[in-house]
Coordinates of C-alpha atoms and ligand atoms in Angstrom, one line a residue:
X1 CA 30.8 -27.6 -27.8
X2 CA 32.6 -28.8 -24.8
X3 CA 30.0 -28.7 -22.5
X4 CA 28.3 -32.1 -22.9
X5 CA 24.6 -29.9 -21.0
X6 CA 25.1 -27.2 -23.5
X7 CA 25.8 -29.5 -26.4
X8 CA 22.7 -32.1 -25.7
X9 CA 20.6 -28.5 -24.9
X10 CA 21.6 -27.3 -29.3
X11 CA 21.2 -31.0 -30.2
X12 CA 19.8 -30.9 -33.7
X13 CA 18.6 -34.4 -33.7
X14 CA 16.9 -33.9 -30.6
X15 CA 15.0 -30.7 -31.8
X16 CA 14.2 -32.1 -35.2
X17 CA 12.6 -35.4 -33.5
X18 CA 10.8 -32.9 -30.9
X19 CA 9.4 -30.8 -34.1
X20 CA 8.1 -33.4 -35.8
X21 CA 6.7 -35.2 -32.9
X22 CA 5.1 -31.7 -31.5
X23 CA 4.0 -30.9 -35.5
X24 CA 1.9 -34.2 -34.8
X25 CA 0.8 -33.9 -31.9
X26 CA -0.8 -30.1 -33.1
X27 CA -1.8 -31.4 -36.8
X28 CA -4.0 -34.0 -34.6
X29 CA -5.0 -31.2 -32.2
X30 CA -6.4 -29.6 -34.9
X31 CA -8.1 -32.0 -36.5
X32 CA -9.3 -33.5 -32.8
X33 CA -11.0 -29.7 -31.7
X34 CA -11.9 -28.4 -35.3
X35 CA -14.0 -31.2 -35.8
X36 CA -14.8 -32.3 -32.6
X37 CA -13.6 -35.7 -32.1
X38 CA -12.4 -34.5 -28.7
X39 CA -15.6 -33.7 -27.3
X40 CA -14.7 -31.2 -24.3
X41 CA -13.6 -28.1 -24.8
X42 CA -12.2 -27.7 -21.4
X43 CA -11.5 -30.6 -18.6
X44 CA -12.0 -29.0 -15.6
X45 CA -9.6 -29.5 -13.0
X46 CA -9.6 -27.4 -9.5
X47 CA -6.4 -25.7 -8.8
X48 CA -4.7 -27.6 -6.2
X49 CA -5.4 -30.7 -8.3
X50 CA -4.0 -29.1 -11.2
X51 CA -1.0 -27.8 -9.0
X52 CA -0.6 -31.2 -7.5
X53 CA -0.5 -33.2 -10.6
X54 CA 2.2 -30.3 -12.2
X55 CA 4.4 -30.9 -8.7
X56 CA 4.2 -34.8 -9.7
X57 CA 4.6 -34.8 -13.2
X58 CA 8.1 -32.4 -12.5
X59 CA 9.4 -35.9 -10.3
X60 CA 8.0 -38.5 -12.2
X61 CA 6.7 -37.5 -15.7
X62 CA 8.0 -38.6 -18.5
X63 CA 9.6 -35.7 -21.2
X64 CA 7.3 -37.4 -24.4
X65 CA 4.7 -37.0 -22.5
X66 CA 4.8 -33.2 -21.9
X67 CA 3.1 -32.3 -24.9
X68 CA -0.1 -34.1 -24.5
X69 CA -0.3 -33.4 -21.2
X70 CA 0.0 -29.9 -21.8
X71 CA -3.0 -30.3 -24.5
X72 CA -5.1 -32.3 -21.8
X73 CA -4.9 -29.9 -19.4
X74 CA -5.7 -26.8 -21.1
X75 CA -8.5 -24.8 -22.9
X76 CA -9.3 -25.7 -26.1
X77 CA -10.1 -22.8 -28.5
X78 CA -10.4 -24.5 -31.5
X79 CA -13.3 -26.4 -30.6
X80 CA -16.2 -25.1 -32.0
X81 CA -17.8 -25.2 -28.6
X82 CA -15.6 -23.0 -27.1
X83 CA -17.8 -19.7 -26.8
X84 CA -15.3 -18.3 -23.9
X85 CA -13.2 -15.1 -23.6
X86 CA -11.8 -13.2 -26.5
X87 CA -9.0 -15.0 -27.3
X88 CA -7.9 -15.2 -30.9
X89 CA -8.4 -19.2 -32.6
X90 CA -5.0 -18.8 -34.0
X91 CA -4.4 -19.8 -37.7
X92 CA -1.9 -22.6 -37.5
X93 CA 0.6 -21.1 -39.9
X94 CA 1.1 -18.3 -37.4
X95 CA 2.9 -21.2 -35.3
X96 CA 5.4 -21.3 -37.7
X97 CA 6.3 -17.6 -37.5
X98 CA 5.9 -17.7 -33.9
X99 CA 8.5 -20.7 -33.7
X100 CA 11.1 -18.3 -36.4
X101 CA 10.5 -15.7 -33.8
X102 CA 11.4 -17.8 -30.9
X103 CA 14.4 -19.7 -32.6
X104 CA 15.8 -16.5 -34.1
X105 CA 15.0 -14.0 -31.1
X106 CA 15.8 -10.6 -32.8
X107 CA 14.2 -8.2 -30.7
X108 CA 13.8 -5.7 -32.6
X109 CA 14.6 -2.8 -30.6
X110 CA 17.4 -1.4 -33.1
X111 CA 17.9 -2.3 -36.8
X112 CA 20.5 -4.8 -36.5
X113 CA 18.5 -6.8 -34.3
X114 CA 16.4 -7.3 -36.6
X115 CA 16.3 -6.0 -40.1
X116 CA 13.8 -8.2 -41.6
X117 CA 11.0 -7.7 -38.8
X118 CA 11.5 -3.8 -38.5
X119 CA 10.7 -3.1 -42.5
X120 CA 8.1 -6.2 -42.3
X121 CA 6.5 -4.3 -39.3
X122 CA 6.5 -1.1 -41.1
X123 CA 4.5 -2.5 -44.4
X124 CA 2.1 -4.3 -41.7
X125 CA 1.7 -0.5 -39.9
X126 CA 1.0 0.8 -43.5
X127 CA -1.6 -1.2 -44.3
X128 CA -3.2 -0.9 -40.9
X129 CA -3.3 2.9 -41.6
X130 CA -4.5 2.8 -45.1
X131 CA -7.5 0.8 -43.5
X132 CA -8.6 2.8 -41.6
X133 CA -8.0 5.7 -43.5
X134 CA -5.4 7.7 -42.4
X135 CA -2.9 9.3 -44.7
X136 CA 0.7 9.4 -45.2
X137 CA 1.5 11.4 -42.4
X138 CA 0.2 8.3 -40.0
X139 CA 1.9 5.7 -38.5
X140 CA 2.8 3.2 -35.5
X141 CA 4.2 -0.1 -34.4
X142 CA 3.5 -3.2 -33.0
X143 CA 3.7 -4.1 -29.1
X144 CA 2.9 -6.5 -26.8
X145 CA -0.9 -5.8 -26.2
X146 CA -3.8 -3.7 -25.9
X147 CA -3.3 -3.1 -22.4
X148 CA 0.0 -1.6 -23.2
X149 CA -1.1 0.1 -26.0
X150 CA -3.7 1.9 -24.5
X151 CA -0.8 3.1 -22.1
X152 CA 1.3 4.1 -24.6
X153 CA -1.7 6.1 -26.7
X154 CA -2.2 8.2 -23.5
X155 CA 1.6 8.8 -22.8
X156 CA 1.6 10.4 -26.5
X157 CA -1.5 12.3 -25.9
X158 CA 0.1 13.4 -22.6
X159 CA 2.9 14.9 -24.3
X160 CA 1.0 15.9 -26.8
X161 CA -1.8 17.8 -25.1
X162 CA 0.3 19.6 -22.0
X163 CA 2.8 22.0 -22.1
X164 CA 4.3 21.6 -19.4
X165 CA 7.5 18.9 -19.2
X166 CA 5.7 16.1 -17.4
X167 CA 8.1 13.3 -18.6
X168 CA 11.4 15.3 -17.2
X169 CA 9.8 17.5 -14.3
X170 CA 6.6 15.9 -13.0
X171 CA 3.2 16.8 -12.9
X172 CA 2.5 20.4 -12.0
X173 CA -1.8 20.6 -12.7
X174 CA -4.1 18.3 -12.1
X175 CA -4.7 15.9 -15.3
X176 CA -7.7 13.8 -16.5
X177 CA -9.1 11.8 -19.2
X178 CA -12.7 10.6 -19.9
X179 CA -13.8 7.0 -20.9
X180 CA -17.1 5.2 -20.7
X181 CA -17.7 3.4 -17.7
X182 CA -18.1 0.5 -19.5
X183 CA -14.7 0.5 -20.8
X184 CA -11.6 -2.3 -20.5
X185 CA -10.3 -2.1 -17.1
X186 CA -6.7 -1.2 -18.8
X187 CA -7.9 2.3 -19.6
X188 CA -8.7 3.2 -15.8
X189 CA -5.3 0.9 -14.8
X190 CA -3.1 3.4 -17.0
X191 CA -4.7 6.5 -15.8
X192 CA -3.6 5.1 -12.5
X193 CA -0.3 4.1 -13.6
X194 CA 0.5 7.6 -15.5
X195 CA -0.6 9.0 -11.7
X196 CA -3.6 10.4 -12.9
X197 CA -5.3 9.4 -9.9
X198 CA -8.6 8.5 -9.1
X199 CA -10.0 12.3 -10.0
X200 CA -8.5 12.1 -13.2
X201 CA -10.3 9.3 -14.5
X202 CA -13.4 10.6 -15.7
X203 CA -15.8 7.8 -16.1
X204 CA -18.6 8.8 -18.7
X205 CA -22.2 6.6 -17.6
X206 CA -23.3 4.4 -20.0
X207 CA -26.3 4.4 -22.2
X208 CA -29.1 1.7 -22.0
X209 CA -27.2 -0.3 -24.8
X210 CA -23.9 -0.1 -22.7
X211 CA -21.9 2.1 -24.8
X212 CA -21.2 5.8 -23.5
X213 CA -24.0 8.2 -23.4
X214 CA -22.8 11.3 -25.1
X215 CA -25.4 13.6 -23.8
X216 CA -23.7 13.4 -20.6
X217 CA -20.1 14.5 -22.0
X218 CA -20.1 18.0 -21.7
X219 CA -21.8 18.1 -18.1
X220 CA -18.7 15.8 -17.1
X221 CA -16.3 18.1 -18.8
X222 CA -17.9 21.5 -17.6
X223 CA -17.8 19.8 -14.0
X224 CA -14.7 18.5 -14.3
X225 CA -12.6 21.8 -15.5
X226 CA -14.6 23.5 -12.7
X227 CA -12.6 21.3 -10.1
X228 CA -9.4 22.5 -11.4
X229 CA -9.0 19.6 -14.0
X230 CA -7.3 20.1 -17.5
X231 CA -8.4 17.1 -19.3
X232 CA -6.3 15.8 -22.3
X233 CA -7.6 13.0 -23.7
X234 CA -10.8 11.3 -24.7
X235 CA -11.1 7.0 -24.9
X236 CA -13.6 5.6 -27.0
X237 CA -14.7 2.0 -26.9
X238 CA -14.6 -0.1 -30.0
X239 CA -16.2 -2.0 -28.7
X240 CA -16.3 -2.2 -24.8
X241 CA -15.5 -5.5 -23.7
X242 CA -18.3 -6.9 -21.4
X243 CA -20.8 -6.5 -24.1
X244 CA -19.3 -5.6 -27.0
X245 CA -20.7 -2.0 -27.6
X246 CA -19.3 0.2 -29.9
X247 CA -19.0 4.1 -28.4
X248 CA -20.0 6.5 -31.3
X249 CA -16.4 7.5 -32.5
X250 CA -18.1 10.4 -34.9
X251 CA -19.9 12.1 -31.9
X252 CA -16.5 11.6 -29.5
X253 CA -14.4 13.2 -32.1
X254 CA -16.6 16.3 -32.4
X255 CA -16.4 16.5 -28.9
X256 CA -12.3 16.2 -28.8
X257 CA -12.1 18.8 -31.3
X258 CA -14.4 21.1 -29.7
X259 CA -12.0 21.2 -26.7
X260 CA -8.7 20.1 -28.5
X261 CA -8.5 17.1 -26.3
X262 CA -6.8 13.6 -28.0
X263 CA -8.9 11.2 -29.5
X264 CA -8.0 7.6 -28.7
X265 CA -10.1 4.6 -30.2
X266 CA -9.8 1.5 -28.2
X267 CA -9.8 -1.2 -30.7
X268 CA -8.3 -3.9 -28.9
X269 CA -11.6 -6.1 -29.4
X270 CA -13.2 -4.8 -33.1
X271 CA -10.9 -2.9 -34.6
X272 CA -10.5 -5.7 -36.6
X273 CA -14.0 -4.6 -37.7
X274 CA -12.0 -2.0 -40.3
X275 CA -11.8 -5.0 -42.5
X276 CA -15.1 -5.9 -42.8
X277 CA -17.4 -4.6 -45.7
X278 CA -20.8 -5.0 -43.8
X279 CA -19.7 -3.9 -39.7
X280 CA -16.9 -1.3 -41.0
X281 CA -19.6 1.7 -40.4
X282 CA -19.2 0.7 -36.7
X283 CA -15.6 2.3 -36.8
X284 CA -17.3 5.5 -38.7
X285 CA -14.7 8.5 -37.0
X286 CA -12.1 6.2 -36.3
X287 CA -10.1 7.3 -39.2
X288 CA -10.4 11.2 -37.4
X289 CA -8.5 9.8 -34.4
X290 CA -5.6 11.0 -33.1
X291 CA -4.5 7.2 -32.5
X292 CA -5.7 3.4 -32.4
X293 CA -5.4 0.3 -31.0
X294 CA -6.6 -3.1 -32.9
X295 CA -4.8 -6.6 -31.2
X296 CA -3.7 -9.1 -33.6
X297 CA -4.5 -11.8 -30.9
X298 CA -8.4 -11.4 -30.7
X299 CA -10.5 -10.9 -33.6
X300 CA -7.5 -11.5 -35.8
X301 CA -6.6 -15.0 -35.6
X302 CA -3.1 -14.5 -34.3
X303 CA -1.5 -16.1 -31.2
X304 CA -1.2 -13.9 -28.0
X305 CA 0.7 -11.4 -28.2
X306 CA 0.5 -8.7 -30.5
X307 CA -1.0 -5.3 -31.0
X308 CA -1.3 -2.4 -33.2
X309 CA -0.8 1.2 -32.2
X310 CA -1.2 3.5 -34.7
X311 CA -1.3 7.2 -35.3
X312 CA -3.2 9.4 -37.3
X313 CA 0.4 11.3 -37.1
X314 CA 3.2 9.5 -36.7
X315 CA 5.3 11.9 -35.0
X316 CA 3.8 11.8 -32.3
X317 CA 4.6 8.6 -32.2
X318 CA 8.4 9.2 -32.0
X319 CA 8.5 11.6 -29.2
X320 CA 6.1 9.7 -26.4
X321 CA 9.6 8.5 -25.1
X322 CA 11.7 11.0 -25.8
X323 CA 14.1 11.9 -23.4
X324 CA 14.6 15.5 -24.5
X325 CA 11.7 18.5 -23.1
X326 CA 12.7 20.7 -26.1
X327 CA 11.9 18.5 -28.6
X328 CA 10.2 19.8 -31.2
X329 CA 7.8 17.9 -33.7
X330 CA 8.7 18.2 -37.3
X331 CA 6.5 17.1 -39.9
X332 CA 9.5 16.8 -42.5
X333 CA 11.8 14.9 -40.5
X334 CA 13.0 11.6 -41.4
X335 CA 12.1 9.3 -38.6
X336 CA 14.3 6.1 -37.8
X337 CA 11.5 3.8 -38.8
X338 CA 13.9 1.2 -38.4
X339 CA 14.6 1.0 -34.8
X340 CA 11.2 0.3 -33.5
X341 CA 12.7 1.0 -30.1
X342 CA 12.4 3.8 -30.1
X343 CA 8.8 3.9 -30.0
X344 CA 7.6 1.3 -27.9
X345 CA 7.2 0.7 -24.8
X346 CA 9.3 -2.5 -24.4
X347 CA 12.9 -2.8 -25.4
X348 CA 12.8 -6.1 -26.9
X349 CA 9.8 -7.5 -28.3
X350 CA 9.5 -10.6 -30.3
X351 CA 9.4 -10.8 -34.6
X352 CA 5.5 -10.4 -33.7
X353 CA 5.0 -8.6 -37.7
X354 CA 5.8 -11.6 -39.1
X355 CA 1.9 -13.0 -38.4
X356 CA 0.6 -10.1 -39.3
X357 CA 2.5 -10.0 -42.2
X358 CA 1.9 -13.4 -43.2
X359 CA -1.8 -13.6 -43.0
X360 CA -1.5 -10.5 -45.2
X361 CA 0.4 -11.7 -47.9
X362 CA -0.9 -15.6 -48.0
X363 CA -5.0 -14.7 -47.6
X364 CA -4.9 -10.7 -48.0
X365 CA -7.5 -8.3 -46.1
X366 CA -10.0 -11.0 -47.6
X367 CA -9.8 -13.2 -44.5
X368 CA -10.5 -10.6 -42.0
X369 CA -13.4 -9.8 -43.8
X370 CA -15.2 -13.2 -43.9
X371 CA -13.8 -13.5 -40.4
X372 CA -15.2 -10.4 -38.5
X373 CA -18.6 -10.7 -40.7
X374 CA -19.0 -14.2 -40.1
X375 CA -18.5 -13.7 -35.9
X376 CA -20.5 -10.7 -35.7
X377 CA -23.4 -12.0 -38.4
X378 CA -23.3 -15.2 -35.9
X379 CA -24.0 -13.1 -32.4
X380 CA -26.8 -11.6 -34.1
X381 CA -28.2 -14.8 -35.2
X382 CA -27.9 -16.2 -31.8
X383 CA -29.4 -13.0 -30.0
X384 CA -32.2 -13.8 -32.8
X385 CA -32.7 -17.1 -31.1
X386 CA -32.5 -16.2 -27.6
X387 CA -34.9 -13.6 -27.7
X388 CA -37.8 -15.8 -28.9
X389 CA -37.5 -18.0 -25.7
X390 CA -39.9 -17.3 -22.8
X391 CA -37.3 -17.6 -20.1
X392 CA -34.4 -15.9 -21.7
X393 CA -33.2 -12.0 -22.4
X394 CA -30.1 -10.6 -23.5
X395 CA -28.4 -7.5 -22.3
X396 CA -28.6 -5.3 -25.5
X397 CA -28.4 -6.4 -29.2
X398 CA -25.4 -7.0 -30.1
X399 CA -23.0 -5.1 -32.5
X400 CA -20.1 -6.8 -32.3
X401 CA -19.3 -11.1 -31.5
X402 CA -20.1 -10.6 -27.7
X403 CA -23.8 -11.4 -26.2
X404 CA -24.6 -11.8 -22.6
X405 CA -27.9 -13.1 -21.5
X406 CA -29.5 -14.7 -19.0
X407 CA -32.3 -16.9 -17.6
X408 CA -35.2 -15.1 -16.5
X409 CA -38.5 -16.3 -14.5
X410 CA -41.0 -14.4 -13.4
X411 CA -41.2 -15.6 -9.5
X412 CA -37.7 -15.5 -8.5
X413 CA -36.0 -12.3 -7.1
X414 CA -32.7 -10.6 -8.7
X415 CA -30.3 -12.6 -5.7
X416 CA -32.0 -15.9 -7.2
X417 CA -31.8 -15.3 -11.0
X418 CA -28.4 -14.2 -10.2
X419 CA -27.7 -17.3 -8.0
X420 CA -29.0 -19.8 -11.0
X421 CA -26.8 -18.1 -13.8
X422 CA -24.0 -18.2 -11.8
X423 CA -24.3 -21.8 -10.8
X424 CA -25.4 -23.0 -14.4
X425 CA -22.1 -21.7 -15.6
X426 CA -20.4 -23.2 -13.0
X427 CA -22.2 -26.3 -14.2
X428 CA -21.4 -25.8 -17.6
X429 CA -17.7 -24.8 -16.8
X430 CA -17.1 -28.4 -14.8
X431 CA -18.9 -30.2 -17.5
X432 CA -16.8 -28.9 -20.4
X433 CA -18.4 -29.5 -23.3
X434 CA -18.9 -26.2 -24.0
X435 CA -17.3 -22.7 -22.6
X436 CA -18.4 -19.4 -22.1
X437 CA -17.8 -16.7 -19.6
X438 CA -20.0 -14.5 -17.4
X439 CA -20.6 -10.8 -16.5
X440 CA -22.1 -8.6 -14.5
X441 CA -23.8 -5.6 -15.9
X442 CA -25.6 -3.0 -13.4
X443 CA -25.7 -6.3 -10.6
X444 CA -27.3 -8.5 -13.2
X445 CA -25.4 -11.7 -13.7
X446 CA -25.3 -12.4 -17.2
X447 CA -23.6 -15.4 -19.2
X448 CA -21.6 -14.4 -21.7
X449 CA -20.7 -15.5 -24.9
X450 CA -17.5 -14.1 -27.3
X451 CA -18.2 -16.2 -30.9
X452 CA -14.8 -16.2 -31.7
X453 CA -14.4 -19.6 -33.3
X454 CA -14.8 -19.8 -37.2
X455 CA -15.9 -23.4 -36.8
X456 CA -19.1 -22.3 -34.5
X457 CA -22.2 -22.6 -36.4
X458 CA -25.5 -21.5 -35.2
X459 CA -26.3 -25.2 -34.3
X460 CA -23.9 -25.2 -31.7
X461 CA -25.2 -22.6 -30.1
X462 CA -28.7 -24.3 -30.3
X463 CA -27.4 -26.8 -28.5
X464 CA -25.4 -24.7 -25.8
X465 CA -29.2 -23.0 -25.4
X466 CA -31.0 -26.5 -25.1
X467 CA -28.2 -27.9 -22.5
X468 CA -28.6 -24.3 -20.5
X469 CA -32.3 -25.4 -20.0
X470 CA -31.8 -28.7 -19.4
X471 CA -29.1 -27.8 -16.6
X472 CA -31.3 -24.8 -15.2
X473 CA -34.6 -27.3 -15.1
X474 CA -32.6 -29.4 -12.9
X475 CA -31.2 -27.0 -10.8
X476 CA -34.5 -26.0 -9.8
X477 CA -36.1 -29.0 -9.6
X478 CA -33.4 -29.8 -6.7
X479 CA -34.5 -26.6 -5.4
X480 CA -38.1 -27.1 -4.9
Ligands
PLP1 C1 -11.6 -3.3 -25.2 C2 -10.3 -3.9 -24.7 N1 -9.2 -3.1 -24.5 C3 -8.1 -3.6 -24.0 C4 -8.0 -5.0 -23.7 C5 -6.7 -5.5 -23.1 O1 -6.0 -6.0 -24.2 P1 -4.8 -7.1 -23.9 O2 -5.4 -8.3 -23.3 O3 -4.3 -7.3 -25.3 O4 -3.8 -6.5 -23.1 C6 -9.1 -5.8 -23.8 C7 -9.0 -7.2 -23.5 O5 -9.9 -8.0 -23.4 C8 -10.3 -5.3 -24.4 O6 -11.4 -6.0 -24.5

């Protein structure tokens, strides 16, 4: 190369020395979270400071330090105290096909840009489908998260469900779709985005365990058709994020078939549940829906980004982009599963199947079992514990890895209980040890926990409970 930049940029020494100083510097991680030799799980840094010391380190830092910096200033998932959002504690060989992905950059979108990923992809999508128990008519592909995937699902249900040529003529009716309230904020976001409007997003109450109260489908749907609205599409949560509640998929898809309406599960969260022996029943209907999401980068130890959509046909599939109003689905047609393109949303994507793939082949099915058991058999445990102390309740029981709870004490009001959570999280957040989240369900402010870390063991949480009371006690002692 003649260009001395562009020639130190491909410099193989310098990229070999990098590798196997960063393959260090993540084997130590590892070792340093997983067994706790680091003993925060966050260090807590406000914004501007953390903008500040970024603005300094681009004048002044040193390259060989970028790396541990980078660990030092960020959230550390591996630690078995890290109790936080659901993020996926990714299985380090997944780095490796994340960095063939990055080096190699085929993406994907047509079969020369790409070969190996685009039939990798497909055995990944055939598995996912046998799982759950679709037949050979199903189908799907990978994209770049459940929020997209959610959007996608409804495109092809939109296409699917209404006559009329929405994708080359616009809307001509009124359109809606129904979801628990309680659902991911994505589902509401791509009714918004597909210019359903705020009408067209038919939010279905919750239940006193958080998940959607079916009795109160068919008033919603009676009312809603009354108005003018032709609804296409039904969402159910598996689970809801907040809490973690499963919607009941069997009772959701009688209701879709009653009024031919598309059945979309939201798995994003516990669709990896599928794989479990024990908490599979909690995906009982899913294998009647019309089409399903499960990420890759939450309960299936796989680094952000990667989802699942798949399709109980896989034709439909094919034609949620299509260009052409006439098109017509065949069942016997020969779709080009090779050119992924096609169907998804994004034009290029990265070799994302290759985790999937690889987790599959090198620990099988096996590992998502123990996984997804071990998490959800864990909350449980927890809730267990939690609901034998006097100054403690959780929301609901859980039935998936999520629990919120709270402190509780007789003499203070709702604005004080709510005012102590918050500021013992806050506590909890700045002092780093552990980390864990908070909620608000019905104005209650809960602290939240998502078990997602394989090295968590019931005495950590014993210990996040004893240093909750501990920080509480002194909050109100400074109070009194
Ligand atoms: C139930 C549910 N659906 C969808 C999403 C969005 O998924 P993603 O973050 O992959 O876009 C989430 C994220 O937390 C979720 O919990």
């Amino acid at each position: 190369m003649d260009n001395k930049i562009l020639s130190s940029l491909y410099a193989q020494d310098n990229f070999r020395r990098l590798g196997k100083q960063l393959i260090d510097v993540l084997t130590d991680h590892i070792q340093n979270t997983t067994q706790e030799i680091n003993k925060k799980t966050i260090q807590w840094n406000e914004p501007e400071n953390e903008l500040d010391f970024w603005k300094d380190f681009f004048e002044n830092g040193t390259d060989d330090d970028f790396f541990n910096q980078i660990l030092k200033r960020t959230t550390h998932t591996h630690n078995p105290k890290y109790v936080g959002h659901q993020v996926g504690v990714t299985a380090p060989i997944t780095v490796f096909t994340g960095m063939l992905s990055n080096l190699l950059n085929n993406g994907m979108a047509v079969y020369e840009m790409g070969m190996a990923p685009n039939a990798i992809e497909r055995i990944v999508i055939e598995k996912l489908c046998e799982t759950i128990g679709y037949n050979s008519k199903s189908g799907g592909f990978l994209t770049s998260g459940g929020t997209l995937a959610n959007l996608t699902a409804l495109l092809s249900a939109r296409k699917a469900k209404v006559e009329h040529d929405i994708w080359n003529e616009g809307h001509n009716e009124p359109l809606g779709i129904m979801v628990c309230e309680e659902a991911h904020y994505c589902v509401d976001r791509a009714a918004k985005i597909m210019g359903l409007g705020e009408k067209g997003i038919i939010k279905i109450p919750a239940d006193e365990n958080f998940a959607m109260d079916i009795q109160q489908l068919e008033t919603y749907y009676q009312e809603s058709i009354s108005k003018g609205l032709k609804i296409f599409a039904i969402v159910g949560s598996a689970p809801s994020t907040a809490t973690g509640a499963y919607d009941n998929l069997e009772a959701i898809n009688k209701f879709a078939q009653m009024y031919n309406l598309w059945f979309h599960v939201d798995g994003a969260h516990g669709g990896a549940a599928i794989f479990s022996e024990k908490y599979k029943y909690l995906l009982k209907g899913a294998e009647k829906a019309d089409s399903m999401v499960i990420d890759g980068h939450k309960m299936m130890m796989m680094p952000t980004i990667t989802t699942a959509l798949l399709f109980k046909n896989k034709n439909h599939s094919n034609h949620t982009f299509s260009q052409k109003a006439d098109y017509l689905l065949n069942d016997t047609e020969e779709d080009e599963w090779y050119n992924s393109g096609r169907r998804t949303f994004e034009c290029t994507k990265n070799m994302m199947c290759m985790h999937w793939f690889i987790l599959l082949k090198m620990y099988g099915q096996k590992a998502f079992n123990v996984y997804v058991t071990r998490q959800y058999d864990l909350a449980r445990d927890f809730a267990k514990i939690i609901s034998k102390e006097p100054n403690f309740e959780i929301a609901t029981e859980p039935m998936s890895n999520i629990l919120c709870f709270r402190y509780l004490k007789d003499n203070l009001s709702l604005e004080e209980l709510n005012h102590l959570n918050q500021s013992i999280r806050r506590q909890l957040l700045e002092d780093g040890e552990f980390y864990l989240v908070q909620t608000k369900l019905n104005g209650v402010h809960y602290l939240r926990t998502t078990l997602m870390n394989p090295f968590t063991t019931i005495d950590h949480l014993k210990l996040l409970l004893e240093k909750i009371k501990k920080g509480i006690a002194e909050l109100l002692s400074k109070k009194d």
